[in-house]
C-alpha positions as YAML, in Angstrom:
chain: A
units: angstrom
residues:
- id: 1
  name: UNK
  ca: [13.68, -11.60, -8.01]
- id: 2
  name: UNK
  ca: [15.32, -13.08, -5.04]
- id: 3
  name: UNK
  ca: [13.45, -14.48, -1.75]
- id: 4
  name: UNK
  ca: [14.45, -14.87, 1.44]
- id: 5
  name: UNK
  ca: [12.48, -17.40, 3.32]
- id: 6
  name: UNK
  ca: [11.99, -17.55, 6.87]
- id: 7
  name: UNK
  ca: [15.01, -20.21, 7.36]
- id: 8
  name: UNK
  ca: [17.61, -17.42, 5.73]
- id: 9
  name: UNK
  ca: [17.57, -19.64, 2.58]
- id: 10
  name: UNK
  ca: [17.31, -17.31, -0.02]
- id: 11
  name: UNK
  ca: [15.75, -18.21, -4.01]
- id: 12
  name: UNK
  ca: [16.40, -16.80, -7.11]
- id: 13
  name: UNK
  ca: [13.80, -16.96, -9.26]
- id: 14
  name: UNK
  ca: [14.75, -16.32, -12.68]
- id: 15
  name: UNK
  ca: [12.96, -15.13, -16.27]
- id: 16
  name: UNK
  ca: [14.30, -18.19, -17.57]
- id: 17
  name: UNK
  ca: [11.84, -19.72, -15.66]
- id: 18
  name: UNK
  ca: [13.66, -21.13, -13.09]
- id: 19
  name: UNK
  ca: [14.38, -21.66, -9.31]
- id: 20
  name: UNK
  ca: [18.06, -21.62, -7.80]
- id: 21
  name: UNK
  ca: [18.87, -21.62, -3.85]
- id: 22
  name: UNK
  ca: [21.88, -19.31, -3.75]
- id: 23
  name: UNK
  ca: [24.78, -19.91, -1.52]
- id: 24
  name: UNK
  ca: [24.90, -18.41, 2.32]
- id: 25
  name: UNK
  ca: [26.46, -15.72, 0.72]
- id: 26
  name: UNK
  ca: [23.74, -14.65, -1.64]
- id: 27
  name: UNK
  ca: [26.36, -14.36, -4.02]
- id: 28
  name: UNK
  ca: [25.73, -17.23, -6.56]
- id: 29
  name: UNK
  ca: [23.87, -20.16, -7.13]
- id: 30
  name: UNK
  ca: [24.36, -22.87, -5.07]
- id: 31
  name: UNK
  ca: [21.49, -25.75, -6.16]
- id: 32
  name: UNK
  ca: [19.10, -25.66, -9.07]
- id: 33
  name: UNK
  ca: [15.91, -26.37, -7.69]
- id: 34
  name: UNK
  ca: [13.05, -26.61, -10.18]
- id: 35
  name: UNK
  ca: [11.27, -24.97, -13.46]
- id: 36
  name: UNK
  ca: [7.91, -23.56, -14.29]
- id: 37
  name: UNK
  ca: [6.40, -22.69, -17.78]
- id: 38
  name: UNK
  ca: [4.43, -19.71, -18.39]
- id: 39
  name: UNK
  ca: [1.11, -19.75, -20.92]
- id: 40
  name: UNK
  ca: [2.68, -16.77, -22.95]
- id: 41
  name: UNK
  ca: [5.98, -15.08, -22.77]
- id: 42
  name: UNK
  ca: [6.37, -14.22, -19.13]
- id: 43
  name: UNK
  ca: [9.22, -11.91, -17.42]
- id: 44
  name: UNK
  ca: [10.10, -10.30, -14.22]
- id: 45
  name: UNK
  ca: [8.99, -12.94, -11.87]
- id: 46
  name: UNK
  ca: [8.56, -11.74, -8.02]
- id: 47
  name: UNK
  ca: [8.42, -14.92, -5.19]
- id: 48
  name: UNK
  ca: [6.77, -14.84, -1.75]
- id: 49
  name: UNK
  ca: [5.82, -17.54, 0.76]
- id: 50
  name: UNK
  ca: [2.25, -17.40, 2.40]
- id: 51
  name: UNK
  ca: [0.48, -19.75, 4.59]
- id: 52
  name: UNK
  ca: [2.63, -22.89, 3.83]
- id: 53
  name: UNK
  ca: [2.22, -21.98, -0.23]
- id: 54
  name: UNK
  ca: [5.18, -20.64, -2.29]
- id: 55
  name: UNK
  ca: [3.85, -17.71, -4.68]
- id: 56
  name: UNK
  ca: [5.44, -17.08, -7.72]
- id: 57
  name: UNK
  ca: [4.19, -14.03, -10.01]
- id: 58
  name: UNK
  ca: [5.66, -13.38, -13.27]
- id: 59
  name: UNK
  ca: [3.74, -11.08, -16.33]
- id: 60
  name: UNK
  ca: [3.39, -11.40, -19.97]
- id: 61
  name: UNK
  ca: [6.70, -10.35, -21.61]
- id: 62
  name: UNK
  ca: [6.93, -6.89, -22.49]
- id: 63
  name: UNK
  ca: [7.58, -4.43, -19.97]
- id: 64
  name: UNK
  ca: [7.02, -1.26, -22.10]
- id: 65
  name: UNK
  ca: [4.33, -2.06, -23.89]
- id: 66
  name: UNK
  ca: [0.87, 0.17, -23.71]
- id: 67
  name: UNK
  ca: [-1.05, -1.24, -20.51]
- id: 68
  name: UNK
  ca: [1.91, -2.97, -18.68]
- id: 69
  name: UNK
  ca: [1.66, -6.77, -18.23]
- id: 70
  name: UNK
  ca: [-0.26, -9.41, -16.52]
- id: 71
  name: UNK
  ca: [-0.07, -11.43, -13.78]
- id: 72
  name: UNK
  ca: [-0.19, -15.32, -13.80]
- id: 73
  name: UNK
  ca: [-0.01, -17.08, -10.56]
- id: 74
  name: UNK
  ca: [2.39, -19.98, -9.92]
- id: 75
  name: UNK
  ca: [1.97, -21.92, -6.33]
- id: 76
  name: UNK
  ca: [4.10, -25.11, -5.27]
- id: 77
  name: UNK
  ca: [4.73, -26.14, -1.42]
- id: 78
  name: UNK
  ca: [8.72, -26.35, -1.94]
- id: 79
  name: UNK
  ca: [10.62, -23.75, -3.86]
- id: 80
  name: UNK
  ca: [11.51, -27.51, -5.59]
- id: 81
  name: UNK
  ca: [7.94, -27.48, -7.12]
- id: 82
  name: UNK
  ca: [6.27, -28.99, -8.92]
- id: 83
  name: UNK
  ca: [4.76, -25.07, -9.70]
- id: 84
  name: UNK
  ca: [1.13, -25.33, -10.74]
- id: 85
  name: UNK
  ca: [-0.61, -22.47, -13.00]
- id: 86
  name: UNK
  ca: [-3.71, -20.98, -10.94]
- id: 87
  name: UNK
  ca: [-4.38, -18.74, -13.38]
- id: 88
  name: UNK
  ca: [-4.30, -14.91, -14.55]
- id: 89
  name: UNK
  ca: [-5.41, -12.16, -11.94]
- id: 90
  name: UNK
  ca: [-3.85, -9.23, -13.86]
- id: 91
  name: UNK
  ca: [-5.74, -8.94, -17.04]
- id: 92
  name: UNK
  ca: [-8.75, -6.99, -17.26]
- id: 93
  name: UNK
  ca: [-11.96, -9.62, -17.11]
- id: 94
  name: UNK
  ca: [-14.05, -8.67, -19.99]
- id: 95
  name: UNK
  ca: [-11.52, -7.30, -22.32]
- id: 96
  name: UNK
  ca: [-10.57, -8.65, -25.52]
- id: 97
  name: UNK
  ca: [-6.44, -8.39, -25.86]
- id: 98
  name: UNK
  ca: [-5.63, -5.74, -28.34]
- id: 99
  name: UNK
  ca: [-1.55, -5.09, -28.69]
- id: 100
  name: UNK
  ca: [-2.51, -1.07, -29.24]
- id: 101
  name: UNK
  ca: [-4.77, -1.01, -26.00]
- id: 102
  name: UNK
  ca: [-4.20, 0.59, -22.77]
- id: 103
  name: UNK
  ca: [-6.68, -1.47, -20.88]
- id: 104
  name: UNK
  ca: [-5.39, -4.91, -21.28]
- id: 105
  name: UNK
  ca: [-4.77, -5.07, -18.10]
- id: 106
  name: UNK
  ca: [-5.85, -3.74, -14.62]
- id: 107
  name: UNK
  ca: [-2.19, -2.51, -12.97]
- id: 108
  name: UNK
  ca: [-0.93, -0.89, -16.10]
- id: 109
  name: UNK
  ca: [2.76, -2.15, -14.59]
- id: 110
  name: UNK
  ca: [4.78, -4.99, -14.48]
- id: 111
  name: UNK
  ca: [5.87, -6.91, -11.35]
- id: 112
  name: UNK
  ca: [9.15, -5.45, -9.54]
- id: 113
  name: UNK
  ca: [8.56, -6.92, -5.82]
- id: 114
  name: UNK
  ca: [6.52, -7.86, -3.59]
- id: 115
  name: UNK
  ca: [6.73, -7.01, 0.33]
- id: 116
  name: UNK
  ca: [5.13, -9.16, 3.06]
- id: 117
  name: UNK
  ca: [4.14, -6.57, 5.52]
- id: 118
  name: UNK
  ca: [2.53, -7.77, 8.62]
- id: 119
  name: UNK
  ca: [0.28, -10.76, 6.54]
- id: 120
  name: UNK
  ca: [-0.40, -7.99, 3.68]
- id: 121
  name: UNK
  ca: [1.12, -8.97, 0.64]
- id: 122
  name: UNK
  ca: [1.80, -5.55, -1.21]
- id: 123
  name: UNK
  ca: [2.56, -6.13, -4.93]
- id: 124
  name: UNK
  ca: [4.44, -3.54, -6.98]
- id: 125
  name: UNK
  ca: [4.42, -2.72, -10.10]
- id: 126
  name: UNK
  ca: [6.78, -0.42, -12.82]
- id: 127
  name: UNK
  ca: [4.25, 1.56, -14.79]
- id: 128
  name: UNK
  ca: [6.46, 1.65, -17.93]
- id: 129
  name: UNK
  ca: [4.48, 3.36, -20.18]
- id: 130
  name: UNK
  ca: [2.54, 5.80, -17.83]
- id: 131
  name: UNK
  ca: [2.66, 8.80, -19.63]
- id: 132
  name: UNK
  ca: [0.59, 6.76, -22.62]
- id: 133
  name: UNK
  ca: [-2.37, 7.52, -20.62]
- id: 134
  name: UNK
  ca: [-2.11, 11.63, -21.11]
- id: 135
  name: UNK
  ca: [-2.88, 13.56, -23.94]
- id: 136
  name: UNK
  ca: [-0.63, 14.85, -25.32]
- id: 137
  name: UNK
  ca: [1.84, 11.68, -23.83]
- id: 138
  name: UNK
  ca: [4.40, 12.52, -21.24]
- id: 139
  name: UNK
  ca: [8.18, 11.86, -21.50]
- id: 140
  name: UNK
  ca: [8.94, 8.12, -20.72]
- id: 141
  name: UNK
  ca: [11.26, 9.28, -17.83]
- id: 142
  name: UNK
  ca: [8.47, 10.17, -15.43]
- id: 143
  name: UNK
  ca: [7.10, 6.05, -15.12]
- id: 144
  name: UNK
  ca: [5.26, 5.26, -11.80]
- id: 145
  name: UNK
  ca: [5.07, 2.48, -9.52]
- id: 146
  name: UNK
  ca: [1.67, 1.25, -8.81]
- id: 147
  name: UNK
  ca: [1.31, -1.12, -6.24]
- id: 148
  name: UNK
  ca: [-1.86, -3.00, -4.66]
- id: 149
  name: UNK
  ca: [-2.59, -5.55, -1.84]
- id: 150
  name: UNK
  ca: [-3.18, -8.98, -3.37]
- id: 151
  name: UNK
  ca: [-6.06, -10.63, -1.80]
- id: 152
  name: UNK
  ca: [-7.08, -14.26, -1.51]
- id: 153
  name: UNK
  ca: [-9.14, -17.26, -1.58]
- id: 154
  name: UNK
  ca: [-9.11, -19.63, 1.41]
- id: 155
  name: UNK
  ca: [-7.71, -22.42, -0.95]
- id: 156
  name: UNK
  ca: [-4.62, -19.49, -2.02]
- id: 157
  name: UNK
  ca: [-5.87, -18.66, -4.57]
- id: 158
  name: UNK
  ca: [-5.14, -14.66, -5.51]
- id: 159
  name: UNK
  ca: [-8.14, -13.03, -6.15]
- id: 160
  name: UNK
  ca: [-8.51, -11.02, -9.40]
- id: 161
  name: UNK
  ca: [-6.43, -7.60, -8.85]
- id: 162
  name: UNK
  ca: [-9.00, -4.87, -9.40]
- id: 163
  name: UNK
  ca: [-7.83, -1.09, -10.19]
- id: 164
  name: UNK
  ca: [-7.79, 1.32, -8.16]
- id: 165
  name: UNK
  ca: [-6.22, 5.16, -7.91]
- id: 166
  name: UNK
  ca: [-5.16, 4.46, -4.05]
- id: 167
  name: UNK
  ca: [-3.35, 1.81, -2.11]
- id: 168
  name: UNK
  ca: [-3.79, 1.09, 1.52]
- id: 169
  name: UNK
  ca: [-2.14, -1.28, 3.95]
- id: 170
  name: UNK
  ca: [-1.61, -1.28, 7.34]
- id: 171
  name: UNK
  ca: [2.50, -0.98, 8.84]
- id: 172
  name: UNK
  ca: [2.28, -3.09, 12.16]
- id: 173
  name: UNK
  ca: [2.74, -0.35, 15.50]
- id: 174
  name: UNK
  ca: [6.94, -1.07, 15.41]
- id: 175
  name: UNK
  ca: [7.47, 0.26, 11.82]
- id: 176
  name: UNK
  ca: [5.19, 3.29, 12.09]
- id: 177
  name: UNK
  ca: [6.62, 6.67, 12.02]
- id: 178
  name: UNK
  ca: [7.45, 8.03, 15.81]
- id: 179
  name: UNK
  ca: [6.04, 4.56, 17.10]
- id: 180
  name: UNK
  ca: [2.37, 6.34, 16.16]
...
């Protein structure tokens, strides 16, 4: 994923589970700037920056496997770290991991971005394996995105994603439609 903070400095954050600064250009790395270590296998990482904390998000490491992929959440006050593991909010609470189920966790996706829209964050998700969930199962070229508004703790914490069929967020006046 790459983030582009406030400043115009923009971040790489890698599945090698790392953090670059890329050069003005955006076109390479210009400074390594720290590491973090996942509990389990982890891919597709997604940063953002909220209320003075740097977010990153990465999931368990198999983007088409039945369910999708967790989330574990990384927060550090410098894209230089240190990044310190707040937990798992993508699993389902409850459910005992089985490699066959659909249910391990609550998105059914993976990470692809997130989007700070005006102080929403909107995480979004590839739903790999989507047509699992039919009977009979559809063809794997129809995945979904599913995306959700991350919530959170006063501390900055993220909140345990919960499931749901529907997203909602609000676009500020400016990006609406016809200025509706």
């Amino acid at each position: 994923d790459i983030f582009v903070d406030d400043d115009g400095e923009a971040y790489h954050v890698r599945t090698g589970f790392d953090v670059v600064r890329l050069n003005p250009e955006y076109t390479g790395a210009a400074e390594h700037m720290s590491n973090f270590s996942t509990p389990k296998p982890s891919e597709a990482p997604v940063m953002f920056r909220r209320s003075g904390l740097y977010y990153i998000l990465p999931g368990t490491g198999c983007c088409g496997c039945v369910g999708g992929s967790n989330i574990y959440v990384f927060t550090a006050e410098s894209p230089r770290g240190p990044w310190q593991f707040r937990g798992d909010v993508g699993s389902t609470p409850g459910h005992a991991f089985d490699p066959h189920s659909p249910d391990n966790y609550v998105t059914w996706a993976q990470a692809s971005a997130v989007l700070a829209i005006d102080g929403q964050i909107l995480w979004m998700g590839n739903q790999w394996n989507s047509g699992l969930r039919e009977t009979p199962p559809g063809p794997r070229k129809h995945d979904l995105l599913y995306w959700t508004v991350l919530r959170f703790e006063e501390d900055g914490d993220v909140r345990q994603v919960e499931h749901a069929e529907n997203c909602s967020f609000t676009l500020p006046p400016s990006e609406r439609r016809g200025g509706e």
